[in-house]
Short mmCIF file of N, CA, C and O in Angstrom, two decimals:
data_model
loop_
_atom_site.label_atom_id
_atom_site.label_comp_id
_atom_site.label_asym_id
_atom_site.label_seq_id
_atom_site.Cartn_x
_atom_site.Cartn_y
_atom_site.Cartn_z
N MET A 1 -4.96 15.65 -15.49
CA MET A 1 -4.85 14.40 -16.21
C MET A 1 -3.31 14.33 -16.48
O MET A 1 -2.58 15.35 -16.74
N LEU A 2 -2.70 13.10 -16.49
CA LEU A 2 -1.79 12.83 -16.91
C LEU A 2 -1.23 11.76 -17.70
O LEU A 2 -1.99 10.68 -17.54
N ALA A 3 -0.49 11.77 -18.68
CA ALA A 3 -0.03 10.85 -19.54
C ALA A 3 1.47 10.54 -19.58
O ALA A 3 2.07 11.39 -19.52
N ILE A 4 1.70 9.12 -19.31
CA ILE A 4 3.20 8.79 -19.37
C ILE A 4 3.37 7.45 -20.15
O ILE A 4 2.40 6.69 -20.41
N ARG A 5 4.57 7.50 -20.53
CA ARG A 5 5.12 6.51 -21.55
C ARG A 5 6.08 5.61 -20.65
O ARG A 5 7.00 6.19 -20.15
N LEU A 6 5.84 4.46 -20.27
CA LEU A 6 6.51 3.56 -19.62
C LEU A 6 7.44 2.66 -20.67
O LEU A 6 6.92 2.40 -21.65
N PRO A 7 8.51 2.13 -20.07
CA PRO A 7 9.30 1.16 -20.72
C PRO A 7 8.43 0.01 -20.86
O PRO A 7 7.73 -0.44 -20.02
N GLU A 8 8.44 -0.89 -21.98
CA GLU A 8 7.63 -1.86 -22.08
C GLU A 8 7.73 -2.83 -21.19
O GLU A 8 6.67 -3.65 -20.50
N ASP A 9 8.91 -3.45 -20.38
CA ASP A 9 8.98 -4.21 -19.29
C ASP A 9 8.38 -3.72 -18.03
O ASP A 9 7.64 -4.60 -17.44
N ILE A 10 8.18 -2.51 -17.87
CA ILE A 10 7.75 -1.87 -16.48
C ILE A 10 6.06 -1.92 -16.93
O ILE A 10 5.11 -2.24 -15.91
N GLU A 11 5.51 -1.78 -18.06
CA GLU A 11 4.11 -1.87 -18.56
C GLU A 11 3.65 -3.16 -18.32
O GLU A 11 2.51 -3.49 -17.80
N ARG A 12 4.51 -4.02 -18.70
CA ARG A 12 4.01 -5.65 -18.56
C ARG A 12 3.80 -5.93 -17.04
O ARG A 12 3.07 -6.54 -16.71
N ARG A 13 4.75 -5.57 -16.12
CA ARG A 13 4.60 -5.85 -14.70
C ARG A 13 3.39 -4.87 -14.43
O ARG A 13 2.86 -5.80 -13.43
N LEU A 14 3.20 -3.77 -14.69
CA LEU A 14 2.17 -3.15 -13.90
C LEU A 14 0.80 -3.67 -14.64
O LEU A 14 0.01 -4.12 -13.80
N THR A 15 0.80 -4.25 -15.95
CA THR A 15 -0.54 -4.82 -16.48
C THR A 15 -0.78 -6.30 -15.68
O THR A 15 -1.99 -6.61 -15.19
N ALA A 16 0.46 -6.94 -15.58
CA ALA A 16 0.19 -8.14 -14.78
C ALA A 16 -0.25 -8.08 -13.41
O ALA A 16 -1.04 -8.79 -12.84
N LEU A 17 0.27 -7.22 -12.70
CA LEU A 17 -0.14 -6.83 -11.19
C LEU A 17 -1.40 -6.25 -11.13
O LEU A 17 -2.47 -7.06 -10.32
N ALA A 18 -2.20 -5.49 -12.09
CA ALA A 18 -3.31 -5.21 -11.99
C ALA A 18 -4.36 -6.24 -12.45
O ALA A 18 -5.43 -6.48 -11.78
N GLU A 19 -3.98 -7.01 -13.47
CA GLU A 19 -4.75 -8.26 -13.62
C GLU A 19 -4.81 -9.18 -12.53
O GLU A 19 -5.94 -9.72 -12.51
N ALA A 20 -3.56 -9.40 -11.87
CA ALA A 20 -3.58 -10.41 -10.68
C ALA A 20 -4.47 -9.93 -9.46
O ALA A 20 -4.95 -10.86 -8.59
N THR A 21 -4.53 -8.37 -9.32
CA THR A 21 -5.35 -8.14 -8.10
C THR A 21 -6.64 -7.72 -8.41
O THR A 21 -7.23 -7.10 -7.38
N GLY A 22 -6.94 -7.33 -9.70
CA GLY A 22 -8.30 -6.88 -9.92
C GLY A 22 -8.50 -5.36 -9.88
O GLY A 22 -9.51 -4.78 -9.70
N ARG A 23 -7.19 -4.85 -9.72
CA ARG A 23 -7.33 -3.23 -9.60
C ARG A 23 -6.88 -2.71 -11.04
O ARG A 23 -6.25 -3.52 -11.71
N THR A 24 -6.78 -1.46 -11.19
CA THR A 24 -6.65 -0.62 -12.31
C THR A 24 -5.03 -0.32 -12.42
O THR A 24 -4.43 -0.08 -11.42
N LYS A 25 -4.38 -0.44 -13.74
CA LYS A 25 -3.06 0.13 -13.67
C LYS A 25 -3.02 1.71 -13.01
O LYS A 25 -2.02 2.18 -12.51
N THR A 26 -4.06 2.43 -13.45
CA THR A 26 -3.97 3.63 -12.95
C THR A 26 -3.84 3.57 -11.48
O THR A 26 -3.37 4.54 -10.84
N PHE A 27 -4.71 2.81 -10.70
CA PHE A 27 -4.46 2.82 -9.14
C PHE A 27 -3.11 2.44 -8.95
O PHE A 27 -2.58 3.41 -7.71
N TYR A 28 -2.25 1.54 -9.48
CA TYR A 28 -1.00 1.39 -9.06
C TYR A 28 0.03 2.40 -9.32
O TYR A 28 0.98 2.91 -8.70
N ALA A 29 -0.13 2.97 -10.34
CA ALA A 29 0.71 4.38 -10.73
C ALA A 29 0.58 5.41 -9.80
O ALA A 29 1.35 6.11 -9.22
N ARG A 30 -0.83 5.39 -9.68
CA ARG A 30 -1.16 6.63 -8.67
C ARG A 30 -0.37 6.39 -7.19
O ARG A 30 0.06 7.34 -6.76
N GLU A 31 -0.68 5.26 -6.69
CA GLU A 31 -0.16 5.03 -5.45
C GLU A 31 1.62 4.94 -5.54
O GLU A 31 2.09 5.44 -4.55
N ALA A 32 1.99 4.44 -6.48
CA ALA A 32 3.58 4.68 -6.60
C ALA A 32 4.05 5.93 -6.79
O ALA A 32 4.89 6.70 -5.97
N ILE A 33 3.18 6.94 -7.27
CA ILE A 33 3.50 8.32 -7.41
C ILE A 33 3.28 9.01 -6.11
O ILE A 33 4.20 9.78 -5.69
N LEU A 34 2.52 8.77 -5.28
CA LEU A 34 1.93 9.32 -4.27
C LEU A 34 3.12 9.07 -2.92
O LEU A 34 3.63 9.70 -2.18
N GLY A 35 3.40 7.71 -3.12
CA GLY A 35 4.40 7.23 -2.23
C GLY A 35 5.87 7.85 -2.46
O GLY A 35 6.47 8.18 -1.67
N TYR A 36 5.90 7.97 -3.82
CA TYR A 36 7.26 8.75 -4.11
C TYR A 36 7.58 10.21 -3.92
O TYR A 36 8.57 10.67 -3.82
N LEU A 37 6.41 10.63 -4.15
CA LEU A 37 6.53 12.14 -4.12
C LEU A 37 6.58 12.45 -2.52
O LEU A 37 7.21 13.43 -2.31
N ASP A 38 6.15 11.79 -1.81
CA ASP A 38 6.46 11.89 -0.30
C ASP A 38 7.68 11.97 0.03
O ASP A 38 8.37 12.77 0.87
N ASP A 39 8.52 11.00 -0.56
CA ASP A 39 10.03 10.76 -0.37
C ASP A 39 10.64 11.78 -0.79
O ASP A 39 11.61 12.22 -0.13
N LEU A 40 10.37 12.29 -2.21
CA LEU A 40 11.05 13.12 -2.71
C LEU A 40 10.87 14.60 -2.04
O LEU A 40 11.80 15.49 -1.80
N GLU A 41 9.57 14.81 -1.28
CA GLU A 41 9.52 15.93 -0.82
C GLU A 41 10.34 16.20 0.52
O GLU A 41 11.01 17.12 0.93
N ASP A 42 10.29 14.85 1.13
CA ASP A 42 11.31 14.93 2.52
C ASP A 42 12.71 15.23 1.99
O ASP A 42 13.44 15.82 2.87
N ILE A 43 13.13 14.58 1.21
CA ILE A 43 14.48 14.64 0.55
C ILE A 43 14.92 16.17 0.50
O ILE A 43 15.83 16.72 0.89
N TYR A 44 13.82 16.79 -0.28
CA TYR A 44 14.19 18.19 -0.65
C TYR A 44 14.18 19.22 0.56
O TYR A 44 15.15 19.97 0.67
N LEU A 45 13.38 18.84 1.65
CA LEU A 45 13.43 19.55 2.72
C LEU A 45 14.34 19.42 3.41
O LEU A 45 15.02 20.38 4.29
N ALA A 46 15.08 18.17 3.67
CA ALA A 46 16.29 17.70 4.36
C ALA A 46 17.39 18.46 3.63
O ALA A 46 18.35 19.10 4.36
N GLU A 47 17.36 18.45 2.36
CA GLU A 47 18.66 19.22 1.69
C GLU A 47 18.67 20.46 1.92
O GLU A 47 19.59 21.20 2.25
N ARG A 48 17.58 21.44 2.05
CA ARG A 48 17.06 22.63 2.08
C ARG A 48 17.79 23.04 3.74
O ARG A 48 18.48 23.94 3.78
N ALA A 49 17.25 22.14 4.50
CA ALA A 49 17.65 22.41 5.91
C ALA A 49 19.31 22.26 6.11
O ALA A 49 20.02 22.85 6.93
N LEU A 50 19.81 21.24 5.54
CA LEU A 50 21.24 21.03 5.50
C LEU A 50 22.03 22.21 5.05
O LEU A 50 23.16 22.82 5.44
N GLU A 51 21.30 22.85 4.03
CA GLU A 51 22.03 24.07 3.28
C GLU A 51 21.93 25.11 4.53
O GLU A 51 22.92 25.79 4.36
N ASP A 52 20.87 25.30 5.12
CA ASP A 52 20.71 26.28 6.10
C ASP A 52 21.62 26.32 6.99
O ASP A 52 22.29 27.20 7.69
N VAL A 53 21.89 24.91 7.44
CA VAL A 53 23.05 24.83 8.43
C VAL A 53 24.27 25.19 8.16
O VAL A 53 25.19 25.99 8.74
N ARG A 54 24.64 24.60 7.04
CA ARG A 54 26.02 24.76 6.42
C ARG A 54 26.21 26.36 6.17
O ARG A 54 27.28 26.92 6.15
N ALA A 55 25.28 27.10 5.70
CA ALA A 55 25.59 28.49 5.63
C ALA A 55 25.36 29.43 6.76
O ALA A 55 25.35 30.58 6.67
N GLY A 56 24.89 28.77 8.02
CA GLY A 56 24.90 29.59 8.95
C GLY A 56 23.66 30.13 9.43
O GLY A 56 23.50 31.15 10.36
N ARG A 57 22.53 29.99 8.66
CA ARG A 57 21.28 30.42 8.48
C ARG A 57 20.38 29.69 9.75
O ARG A 57 19.50 30.13 10.17
N THR A 58 20.77 28.37 10.22
CA THR A 58 20.07 27.68 11.17
C THR A 58 21.09 27.35 12.48
O THR A 58 22.33 27.06 11.81
N GLN A 59 20.96 27.30 13.41
CA GLN A 59 21.52 27.09 14.62
C GLN A 59 21.10 25.66 14.99
O GLN A 59 20.21 25.19 14.84
N THR A 60 22.23 24.72 15.07
CA THR A 60 22.06 23.53 15.84
C THR A 60 22.18 23.34 17.23
O THR A 60 22.82 24.35 18.06
N VAL A 61 21.65 22.32 17.82
CA VAL A 61 21.52 22.05 19.26
C VAL A 61 22.35 20.69 19.54
O VAL A 61 21.89 19.68 18.72
N PRO A 62 23.27 20.72 20.29
CA PRO A 62 23.79 19.04 20.40
C PRO A 62 22.77 18.15 20.98
O PRO A 62 22.08 18.45 21.72
N LEU A 63 23.00 16.88 20.48
CA LEU A 63 22.24 15.82 20.94
C LEU A 63 22.13 15.88 22.53
O LEU A 63 21.02 15.60 22.94
N ASP A 64 23.31 16.01 23.36
CA ASP A 64 23.12 15.71 24.72
C ASP A 64 22.35 16.87 25.38
O ASP A 64 21.68 16.54 26.36
N GLU A 65 22.12 17.92 24.96
CA GLU A 65 21.50 19.21 25.46
C GLU A 65 19.88 18.90 25.11
O GLU A 65 19.29 19.15 26.06
N VAL A 66 19.67 18.48 23.88
CA VAL A 66 18.17 18.00 23.73
C VAL A 66 17.74 16.89 24.66
O VAL A 66 16.70 17.10 25.33
N MET A 67 18.79 16.12 24.68
CA MET A 67 18.17 14.81 25.72
C MET A 67 18.22 15.03 27.10
O MET A 67 17.30 15.13 27.81
N ARG A 68 18.95 16.35 27.63
CA ARG A 68 19.00 16.75 28.89
C ARG A 68 17.78 17.41 29.20
O ARG A 68 16.86 17.36 30.20
N GLU A 69 17.49 18.35 28.27
CA GLU A 69 16.24 19.52 28.01
C GLU A 69 14.98 18.61 28.53
O GLU A 69 13.91 19.01 29.16
N HIS A 70 14.93 17.34 27.74
CA HIS A 70 13.53 16.68 27.47
C HIS A 70 13.51 15.37 28.58
O HIS A 70 12.64 14.59 28.66
N GLY A 71 14.66 15.45 29.49
CA GLY A 71 14.86 14.41 30.63
C GLY A 71 15.21 12.92 30.04
O GLY A 71 14.65 12.02 30.70
N LEU A 72 15.95 12.89 28.91
CA LEU A 72 16.16 11.58 28.51
C LEU A 72 17.54 11.18 28.46
O LEU A 72 18.20 10.52 27.75
N GLU A 73 18.01 11.63 29.54
CA GLU A 73 19.57 11.39 29.85
C GLU A 73 19.57 10.04 30.08
O GLU A 73 18.54 9.34 30.77
N HIS A 74 20.77 9.34 29.85
CA HIS A 74 21.24 8.01 30.16
C HIS A 74 21.84 7.75 31.37
O HIS A 74 22.70 8.46 31.75
#
């Protein structure tokens, strides 16, 4: 269970959307959170990977080498 307090303008928009589509505000709040959570997880993983590269914990491979290895040379 989750309870959130939204700014009035966002609450009005959410209510209007729900009424216009016959869906619940909960449906749209859930959809928004799930979509945003995917993005946040991707950002977090990318930032960690970048930190690992910068700290020398992860080796990189030049793009031309990857392309050659997979037969994608131009």
